[in-house]
Tab-separated table of C-alpha atoms and ligand atoms in Angstrom:
chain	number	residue	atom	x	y	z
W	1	UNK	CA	98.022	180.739	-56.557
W	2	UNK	CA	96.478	181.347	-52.600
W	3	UNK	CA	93.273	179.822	-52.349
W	4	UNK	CA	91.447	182.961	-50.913
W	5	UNK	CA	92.700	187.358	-51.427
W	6	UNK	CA	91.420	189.535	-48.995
W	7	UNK	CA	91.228	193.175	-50.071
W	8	UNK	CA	91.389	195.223	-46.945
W	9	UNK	CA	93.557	194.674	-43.433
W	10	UNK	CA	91.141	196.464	-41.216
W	11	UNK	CA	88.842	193.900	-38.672
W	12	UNK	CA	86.462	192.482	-41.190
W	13	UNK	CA	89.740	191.327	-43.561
W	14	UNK	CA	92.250	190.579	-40.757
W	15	UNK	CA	89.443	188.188	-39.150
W	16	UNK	CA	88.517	186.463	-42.244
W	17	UNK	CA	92.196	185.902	-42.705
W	18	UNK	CA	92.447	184.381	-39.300
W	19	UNK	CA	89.575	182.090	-40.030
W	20	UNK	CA	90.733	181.042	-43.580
W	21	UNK	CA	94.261	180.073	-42.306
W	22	UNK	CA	92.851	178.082	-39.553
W	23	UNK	CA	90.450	176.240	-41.661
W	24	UNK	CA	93.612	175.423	-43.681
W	25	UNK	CA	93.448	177.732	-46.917
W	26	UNK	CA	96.585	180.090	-47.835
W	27	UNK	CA	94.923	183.722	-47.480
W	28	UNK	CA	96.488	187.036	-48.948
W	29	UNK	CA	95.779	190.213	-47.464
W	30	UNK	CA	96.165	193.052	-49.604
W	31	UNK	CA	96.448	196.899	-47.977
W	32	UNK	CA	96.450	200.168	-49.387
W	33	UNK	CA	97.950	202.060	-46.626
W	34	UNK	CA	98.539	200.785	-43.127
W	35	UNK	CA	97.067	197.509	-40.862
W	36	UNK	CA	94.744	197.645	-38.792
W	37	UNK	CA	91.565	199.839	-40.118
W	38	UNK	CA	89.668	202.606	-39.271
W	39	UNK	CA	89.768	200.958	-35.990
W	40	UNK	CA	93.246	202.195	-34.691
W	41	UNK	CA	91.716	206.016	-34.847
W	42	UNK	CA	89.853	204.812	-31.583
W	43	UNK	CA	91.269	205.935	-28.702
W	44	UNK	CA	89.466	203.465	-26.391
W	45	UNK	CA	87.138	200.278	-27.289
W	46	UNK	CA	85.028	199.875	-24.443
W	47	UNK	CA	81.870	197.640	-26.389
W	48	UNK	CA	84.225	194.795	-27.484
W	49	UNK	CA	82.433	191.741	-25.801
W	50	UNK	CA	84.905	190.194	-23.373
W	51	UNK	CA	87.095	192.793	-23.315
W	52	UNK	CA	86.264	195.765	-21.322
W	53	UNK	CA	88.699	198.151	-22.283
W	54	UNK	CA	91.308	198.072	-25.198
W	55	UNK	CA	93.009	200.759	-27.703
W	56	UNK	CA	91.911	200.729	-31.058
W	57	UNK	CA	95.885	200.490	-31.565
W	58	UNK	CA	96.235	197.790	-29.014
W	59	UNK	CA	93.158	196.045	-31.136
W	60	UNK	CA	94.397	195.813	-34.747
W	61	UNK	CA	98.124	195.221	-33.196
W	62	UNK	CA	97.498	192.355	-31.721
W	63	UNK	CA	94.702	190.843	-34.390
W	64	UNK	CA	97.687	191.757	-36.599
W	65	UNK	CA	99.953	189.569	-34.916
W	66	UNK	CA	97.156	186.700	-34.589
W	67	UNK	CA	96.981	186.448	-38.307
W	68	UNK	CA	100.591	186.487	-39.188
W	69	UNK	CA	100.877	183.975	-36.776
W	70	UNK	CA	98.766	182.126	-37.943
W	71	UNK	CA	100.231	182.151	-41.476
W	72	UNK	CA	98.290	184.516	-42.824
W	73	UNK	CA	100.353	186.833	-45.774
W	74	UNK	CA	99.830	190.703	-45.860
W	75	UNK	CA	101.538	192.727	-48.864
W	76	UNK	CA	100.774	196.536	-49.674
W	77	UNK	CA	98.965	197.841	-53.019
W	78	UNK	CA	95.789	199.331	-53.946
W	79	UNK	CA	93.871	196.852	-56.037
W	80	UNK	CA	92.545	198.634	-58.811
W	81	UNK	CA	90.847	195.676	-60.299
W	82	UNK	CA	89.694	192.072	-59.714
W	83	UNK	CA	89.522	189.933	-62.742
W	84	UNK	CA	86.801	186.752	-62.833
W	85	UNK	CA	87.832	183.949	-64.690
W	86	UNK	CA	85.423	181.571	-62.956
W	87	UNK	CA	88.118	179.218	-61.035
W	88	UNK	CA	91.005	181.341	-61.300
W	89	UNK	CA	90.668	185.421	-60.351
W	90	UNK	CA	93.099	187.713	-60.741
W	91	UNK	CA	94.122	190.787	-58.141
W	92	UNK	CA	95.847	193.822	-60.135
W	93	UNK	CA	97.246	196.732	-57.978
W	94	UNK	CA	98.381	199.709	-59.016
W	95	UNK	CA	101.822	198.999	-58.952
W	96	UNK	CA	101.882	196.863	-62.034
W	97	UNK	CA	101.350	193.516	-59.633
W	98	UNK	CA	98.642	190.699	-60.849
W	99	UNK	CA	97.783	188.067	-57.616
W	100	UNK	CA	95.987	184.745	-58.716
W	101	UNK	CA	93.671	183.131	-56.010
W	102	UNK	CA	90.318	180.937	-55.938
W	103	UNK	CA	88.149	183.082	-54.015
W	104	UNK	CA	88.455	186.890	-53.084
W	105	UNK	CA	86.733	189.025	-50.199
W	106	UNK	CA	86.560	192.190	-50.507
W	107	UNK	CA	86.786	194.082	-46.869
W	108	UNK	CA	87.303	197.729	-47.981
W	109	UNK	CA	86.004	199.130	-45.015
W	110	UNK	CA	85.600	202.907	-45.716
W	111	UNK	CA	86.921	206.458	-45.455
W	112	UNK	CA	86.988	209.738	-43.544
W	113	UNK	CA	84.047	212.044	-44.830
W	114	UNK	CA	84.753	215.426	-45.719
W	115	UNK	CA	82.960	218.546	-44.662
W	116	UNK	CA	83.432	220.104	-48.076
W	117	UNK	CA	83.488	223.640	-47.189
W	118	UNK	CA	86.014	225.915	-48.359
W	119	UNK	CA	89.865	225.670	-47.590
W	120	UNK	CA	89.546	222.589	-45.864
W	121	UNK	CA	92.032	220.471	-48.108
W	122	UNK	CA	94.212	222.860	-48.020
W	123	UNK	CA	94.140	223.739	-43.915
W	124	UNK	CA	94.504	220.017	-43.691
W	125	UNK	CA	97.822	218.997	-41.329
W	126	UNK	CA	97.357	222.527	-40.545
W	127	UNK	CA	94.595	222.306	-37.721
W	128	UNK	CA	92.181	220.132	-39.698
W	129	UNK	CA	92.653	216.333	-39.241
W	130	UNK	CA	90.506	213.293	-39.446
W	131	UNK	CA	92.520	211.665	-36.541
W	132	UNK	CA	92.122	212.830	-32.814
W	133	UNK	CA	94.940	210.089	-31.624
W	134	UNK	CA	97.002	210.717	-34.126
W	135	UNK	CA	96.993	214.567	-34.356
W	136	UNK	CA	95.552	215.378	-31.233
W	137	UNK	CA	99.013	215.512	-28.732
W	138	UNK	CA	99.968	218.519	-31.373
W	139	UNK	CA	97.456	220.714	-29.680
W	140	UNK	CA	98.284	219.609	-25.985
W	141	UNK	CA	96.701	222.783	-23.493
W	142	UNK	CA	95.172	224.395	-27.215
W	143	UNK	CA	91.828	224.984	-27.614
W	144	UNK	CA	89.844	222.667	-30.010
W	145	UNK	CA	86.699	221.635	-32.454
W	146	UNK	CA	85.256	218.418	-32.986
W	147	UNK	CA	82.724	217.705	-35.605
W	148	UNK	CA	80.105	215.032	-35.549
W	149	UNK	CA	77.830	213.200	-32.797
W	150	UNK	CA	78.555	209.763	-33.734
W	151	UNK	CA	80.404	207.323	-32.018
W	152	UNK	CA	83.870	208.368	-33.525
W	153	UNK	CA	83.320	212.565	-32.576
W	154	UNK	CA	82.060	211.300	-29.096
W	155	UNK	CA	85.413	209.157	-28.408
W	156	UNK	CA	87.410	211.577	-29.915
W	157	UNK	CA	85.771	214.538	-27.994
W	158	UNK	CA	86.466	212.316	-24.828
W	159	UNK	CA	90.416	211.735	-25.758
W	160	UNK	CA	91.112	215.670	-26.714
W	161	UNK	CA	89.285	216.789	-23.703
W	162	UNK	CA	92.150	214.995	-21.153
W	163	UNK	CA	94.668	216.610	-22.875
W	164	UNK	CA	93.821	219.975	-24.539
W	165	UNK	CA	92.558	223.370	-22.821
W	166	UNK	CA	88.860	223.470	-24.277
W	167	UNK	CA	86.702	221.002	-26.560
W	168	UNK	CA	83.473	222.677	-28.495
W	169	UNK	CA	81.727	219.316	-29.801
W	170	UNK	CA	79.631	220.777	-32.447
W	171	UNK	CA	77.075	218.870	-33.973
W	172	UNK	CA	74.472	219.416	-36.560
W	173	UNK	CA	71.721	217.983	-34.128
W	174	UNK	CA	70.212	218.062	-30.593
W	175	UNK	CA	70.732	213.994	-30.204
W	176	UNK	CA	73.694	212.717	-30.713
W	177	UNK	CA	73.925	208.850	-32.830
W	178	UNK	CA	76.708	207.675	-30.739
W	179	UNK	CA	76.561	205.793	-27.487
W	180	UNK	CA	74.940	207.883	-24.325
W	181	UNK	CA	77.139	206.606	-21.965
W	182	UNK	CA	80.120	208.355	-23.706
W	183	UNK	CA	77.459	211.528	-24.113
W	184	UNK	CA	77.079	211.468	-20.565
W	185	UNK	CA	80.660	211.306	-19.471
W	186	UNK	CA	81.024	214.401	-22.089
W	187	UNK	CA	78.195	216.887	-20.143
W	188	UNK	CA	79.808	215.995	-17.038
W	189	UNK	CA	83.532	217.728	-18.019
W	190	UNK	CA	84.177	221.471	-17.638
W	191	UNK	CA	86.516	222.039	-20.368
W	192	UNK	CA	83.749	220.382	-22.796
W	193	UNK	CA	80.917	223.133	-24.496
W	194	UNK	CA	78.590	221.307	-26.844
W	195	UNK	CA	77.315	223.270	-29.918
W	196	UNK	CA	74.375	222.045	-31.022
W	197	UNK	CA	72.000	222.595	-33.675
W	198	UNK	CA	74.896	223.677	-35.573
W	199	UNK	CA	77.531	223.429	-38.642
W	200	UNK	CA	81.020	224.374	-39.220
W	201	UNK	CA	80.369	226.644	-42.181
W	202	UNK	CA	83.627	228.728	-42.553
W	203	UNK	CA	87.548	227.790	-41.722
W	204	UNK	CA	89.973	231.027	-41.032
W	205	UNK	CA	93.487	231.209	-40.728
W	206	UNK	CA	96.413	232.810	-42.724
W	207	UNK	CA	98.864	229.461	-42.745
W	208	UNK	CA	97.110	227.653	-40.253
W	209	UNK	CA	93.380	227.306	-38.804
W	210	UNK	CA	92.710	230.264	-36.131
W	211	UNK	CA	88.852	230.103	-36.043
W	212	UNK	CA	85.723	228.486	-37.315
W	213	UNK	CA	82.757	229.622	-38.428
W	214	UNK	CA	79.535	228.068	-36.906
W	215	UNK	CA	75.692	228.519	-38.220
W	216	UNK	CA	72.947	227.621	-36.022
W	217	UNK	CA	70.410	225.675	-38.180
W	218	UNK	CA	67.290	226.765	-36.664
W	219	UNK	CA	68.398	230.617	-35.868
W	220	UNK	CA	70.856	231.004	-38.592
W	221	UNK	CA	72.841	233.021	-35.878
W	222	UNK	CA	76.779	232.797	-36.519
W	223	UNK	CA	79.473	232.403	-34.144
W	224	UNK	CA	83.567	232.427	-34.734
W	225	UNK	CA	85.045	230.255	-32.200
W	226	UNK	CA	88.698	230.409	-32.003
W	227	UNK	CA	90.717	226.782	-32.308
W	228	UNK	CA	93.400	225.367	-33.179
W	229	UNK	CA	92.124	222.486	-34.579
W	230	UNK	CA	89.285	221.054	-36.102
W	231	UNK	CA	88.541	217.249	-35.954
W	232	UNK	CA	86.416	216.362	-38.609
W	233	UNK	CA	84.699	213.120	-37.519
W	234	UNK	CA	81.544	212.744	-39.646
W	235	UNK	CA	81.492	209.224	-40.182
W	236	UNK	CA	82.774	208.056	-43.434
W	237	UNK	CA	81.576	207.156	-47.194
W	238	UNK	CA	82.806	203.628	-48.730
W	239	UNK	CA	85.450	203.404	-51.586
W	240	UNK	CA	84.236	200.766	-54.197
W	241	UNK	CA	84.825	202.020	-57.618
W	242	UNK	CA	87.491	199.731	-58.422
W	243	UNK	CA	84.592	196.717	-58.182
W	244	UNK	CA	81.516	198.383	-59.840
W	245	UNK	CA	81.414	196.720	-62.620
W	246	UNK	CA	82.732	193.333	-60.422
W	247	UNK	CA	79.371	193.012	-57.849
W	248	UNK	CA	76.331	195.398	-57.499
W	249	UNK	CA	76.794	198.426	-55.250
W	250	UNK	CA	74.112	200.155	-53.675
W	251	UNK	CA	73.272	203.784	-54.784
W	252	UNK	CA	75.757	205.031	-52.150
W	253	UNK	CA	78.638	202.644	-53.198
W	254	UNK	CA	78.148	199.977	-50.605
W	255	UNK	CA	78.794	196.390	-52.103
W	256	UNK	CA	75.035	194.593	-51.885
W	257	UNK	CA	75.261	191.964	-49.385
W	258	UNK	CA	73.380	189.670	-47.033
W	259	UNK	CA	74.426	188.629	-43.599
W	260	UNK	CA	76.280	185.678	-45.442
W	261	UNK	CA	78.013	187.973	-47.213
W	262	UNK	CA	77.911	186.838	-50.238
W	263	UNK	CA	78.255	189.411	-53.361
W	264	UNK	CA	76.260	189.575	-56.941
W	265	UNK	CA	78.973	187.226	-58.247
W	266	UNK	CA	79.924	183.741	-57.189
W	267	UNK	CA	83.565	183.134	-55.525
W	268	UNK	CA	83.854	187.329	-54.600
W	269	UNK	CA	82.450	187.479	-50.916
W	270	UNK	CA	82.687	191.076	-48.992
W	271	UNK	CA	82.553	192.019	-45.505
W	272	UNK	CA	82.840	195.025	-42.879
W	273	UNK	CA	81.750	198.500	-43.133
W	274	UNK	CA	82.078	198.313	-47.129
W	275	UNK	CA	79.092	196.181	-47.330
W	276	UNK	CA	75.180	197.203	-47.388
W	277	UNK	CA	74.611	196.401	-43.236
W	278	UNK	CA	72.857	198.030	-40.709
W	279	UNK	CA	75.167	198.275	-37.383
W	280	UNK	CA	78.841	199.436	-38.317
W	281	UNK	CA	80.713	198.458	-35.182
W	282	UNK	CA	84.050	196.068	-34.429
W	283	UNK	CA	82.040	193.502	-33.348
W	284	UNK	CA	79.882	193.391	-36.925
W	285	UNK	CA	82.844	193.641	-38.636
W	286	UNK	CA	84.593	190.904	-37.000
W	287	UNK	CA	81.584	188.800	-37.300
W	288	UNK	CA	81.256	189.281	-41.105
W	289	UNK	CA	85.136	188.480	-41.590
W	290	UNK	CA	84.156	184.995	-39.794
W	291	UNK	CA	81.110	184.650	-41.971
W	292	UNK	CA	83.193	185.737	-45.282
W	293	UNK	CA	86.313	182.944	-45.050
W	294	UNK	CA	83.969	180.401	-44.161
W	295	UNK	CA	81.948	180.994	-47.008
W	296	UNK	CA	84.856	181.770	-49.115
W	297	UNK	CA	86.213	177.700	-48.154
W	298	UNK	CA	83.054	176.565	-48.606
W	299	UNK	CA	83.483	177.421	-51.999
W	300	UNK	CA	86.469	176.372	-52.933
W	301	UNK	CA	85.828	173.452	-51.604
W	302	UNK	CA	83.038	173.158	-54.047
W	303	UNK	CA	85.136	173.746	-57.014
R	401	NAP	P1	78.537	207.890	-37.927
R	401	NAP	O1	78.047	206.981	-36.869
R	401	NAP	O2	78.048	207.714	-39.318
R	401	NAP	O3	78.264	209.365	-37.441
R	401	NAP	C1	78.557	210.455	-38.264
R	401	NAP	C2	78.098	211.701	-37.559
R	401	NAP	O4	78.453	212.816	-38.371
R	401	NAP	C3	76.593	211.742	-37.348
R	401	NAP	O5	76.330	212.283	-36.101
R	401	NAP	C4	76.106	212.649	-38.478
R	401	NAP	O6	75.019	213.419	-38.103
R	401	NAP	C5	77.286	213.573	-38.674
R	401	NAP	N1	77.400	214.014	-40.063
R	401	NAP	C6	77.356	213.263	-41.196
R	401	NAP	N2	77.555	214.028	-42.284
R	401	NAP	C7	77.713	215.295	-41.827
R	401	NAP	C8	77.957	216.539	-42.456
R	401	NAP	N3	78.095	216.639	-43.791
R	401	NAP	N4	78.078	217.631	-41.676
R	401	NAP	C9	77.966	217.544	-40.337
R	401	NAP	N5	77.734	216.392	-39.667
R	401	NAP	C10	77.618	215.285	-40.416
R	401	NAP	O7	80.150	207.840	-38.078
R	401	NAP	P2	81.268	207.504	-36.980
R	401	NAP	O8	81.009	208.177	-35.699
R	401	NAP	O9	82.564	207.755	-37.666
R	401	NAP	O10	81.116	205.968	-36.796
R	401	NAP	C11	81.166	205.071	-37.926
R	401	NAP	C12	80.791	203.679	-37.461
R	401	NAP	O11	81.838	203.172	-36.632
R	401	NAP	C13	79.530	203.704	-36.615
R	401	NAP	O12	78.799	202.534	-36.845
R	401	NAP	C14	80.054	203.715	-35.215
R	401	NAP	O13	79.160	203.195	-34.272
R	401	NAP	C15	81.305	202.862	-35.369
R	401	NAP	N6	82.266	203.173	-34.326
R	401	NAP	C16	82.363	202.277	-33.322
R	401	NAP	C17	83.238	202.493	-32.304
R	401	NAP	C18	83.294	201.463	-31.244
R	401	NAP	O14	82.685	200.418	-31.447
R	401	NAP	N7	83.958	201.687	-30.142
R	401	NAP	C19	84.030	203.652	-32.263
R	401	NAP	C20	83.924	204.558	-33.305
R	401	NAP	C21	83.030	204.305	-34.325
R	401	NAP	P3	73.551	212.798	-37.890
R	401	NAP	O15	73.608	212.127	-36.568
R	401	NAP	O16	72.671	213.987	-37.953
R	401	NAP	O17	73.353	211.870	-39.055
């Protein structure tokens, strides 16, 4: 049995492994897909404090590393449920596997949004992606989309411009939510047209996306820009079915939490973007992985 099961290896579960191993608790990470988080779509961190510049690659590599070091385990399944039986709770994944621990945090983080508009599951790999550094060096010297105005969209925007032809940002408002400073750095490049005001209402293409359709929200006045690509990057929706009937979620499927990061039910303690929070950033989630394990020991220690 581990003393503490960590569902998520993005920064909020990585961290919280780092502090449960060095406060001298066995800690289980459990991942669905890869390490690291939503984090190593970044292209460049530059709001980290004390570090001034890293890749969101660079990041989760090395905090990784850190908690392996450390001692911390990480094996791959989706948990599909979480069993309480007050001392002991059980982990199930998907593949059949049942994990027994003390304490669990759940660090789900969340996932990619989708524009729902026709065609756009099936034009995705095909000029559609979620991922500007992982997709983006396919459409090196193409012309591109990017949807959103929040931090991700403004980063991405930034990485595609240095290495493809044209960038259209379009957004569905005249401010953008992310940071100004990487807004600023945007107006300044030539091969970057914003689109304000605006949404991506129609995707064209026979096998692969050729155009877009944009609609002007004020005007109502339609434009077909031709691209290669489209990066969707309008923020993301969490994924906490698997634990409704565990702790209370919030209408839009955030687990209710505190800055202690406690949940509804004693011994299951969440944190990151998965969690009912105002600011959504590395440093918040890193903060709440802290705040998690410590709690998490707390309790056990209790028991
Ligand atoms: P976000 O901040 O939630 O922004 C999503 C953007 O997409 C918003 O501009 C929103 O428009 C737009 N949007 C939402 N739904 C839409 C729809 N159906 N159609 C068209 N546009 C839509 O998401 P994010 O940029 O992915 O960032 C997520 C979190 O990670 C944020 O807290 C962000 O600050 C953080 N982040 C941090 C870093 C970093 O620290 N370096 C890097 C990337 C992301 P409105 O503005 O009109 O709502």
């Amino acid at each position: 049995m581990k003393d503490i099961i960590i569902i998520g290896a993005g920064t909020a579960g990585l961290t919280a492994g780092i502090y449960a191993a060095r406060a001298g608790k066995s800690a289980l990470i459990l991942e669905s897909t890869a390490y690291g988080g939503q984090i190593i779509n970044t292209p460049d961190i530059e709001n980290y404090p004390g570090i001034a510049h890293i890749s969101g690659f660079d990041f989760a590599q090395k905090l990784h590393d850190q908690a392996l070091a450390l001692g911390v385990e990480i094996d791959f399944g989706t948990v599909t449920a979480v069993q309480d039986d007050r001392a002991e709770k059980k982990v199930v994944t998907s593949g059949g596997k049942t994990y027994s621990c003390r304490a669990v945090i759940l660090a789900t983080g969340a996932k990619n949004r989708h524009l729902g508009i026709d065609r756009e599951k099936e034009l995705t790999g095909r000029g559609i992606s979620y991922c500007a550094t992982c997709d983006g060096m396919f459409f090196r010297g193409k012309d591109v989309a990017v949807n959103g105005g929040g931090n991700t969209a403004l980063g991405d925007a930034l990485y595609l411009a240095a290495i493809c032809r044209k960038v259209y940002l379009i957004h569905r408002r005249e401010q953008f939510r992310g940071a100004e400073a990487d807004a600023e750095k945007l107006r300044k490049l030539e091969n970057v047209e914003f689109v304000l005001n605006s949404t991506v209402t129609r995707l064209n293409g026979e096998k692969d996306l050729e155009s877009i359709e944009v609609t002007r929200k004020d005007t109502g006045e339609v434009r077909m820009i031709p691209v290669s690509a489209l990066f969707v990057a309008i923020g993301q929706t969490p994924d906490n079915a698997a634990f409704a009937s565990l702790v209370q979620l919030d209408e839009k499927g955030y687990i209710v939490a505190g800055e202690d990061c406690h949940t509804s039910r004693e011994g299951i303690f969440t944190a990151g973007d998965c969690r009912t929070k105002s600011l959504r950033q590395l440093t918040t989630a890193a903060s709440d992985g802290a705040v998690a394990a410590t709690a998490a020991c707390e309790y056990i220690d209790r028991l």
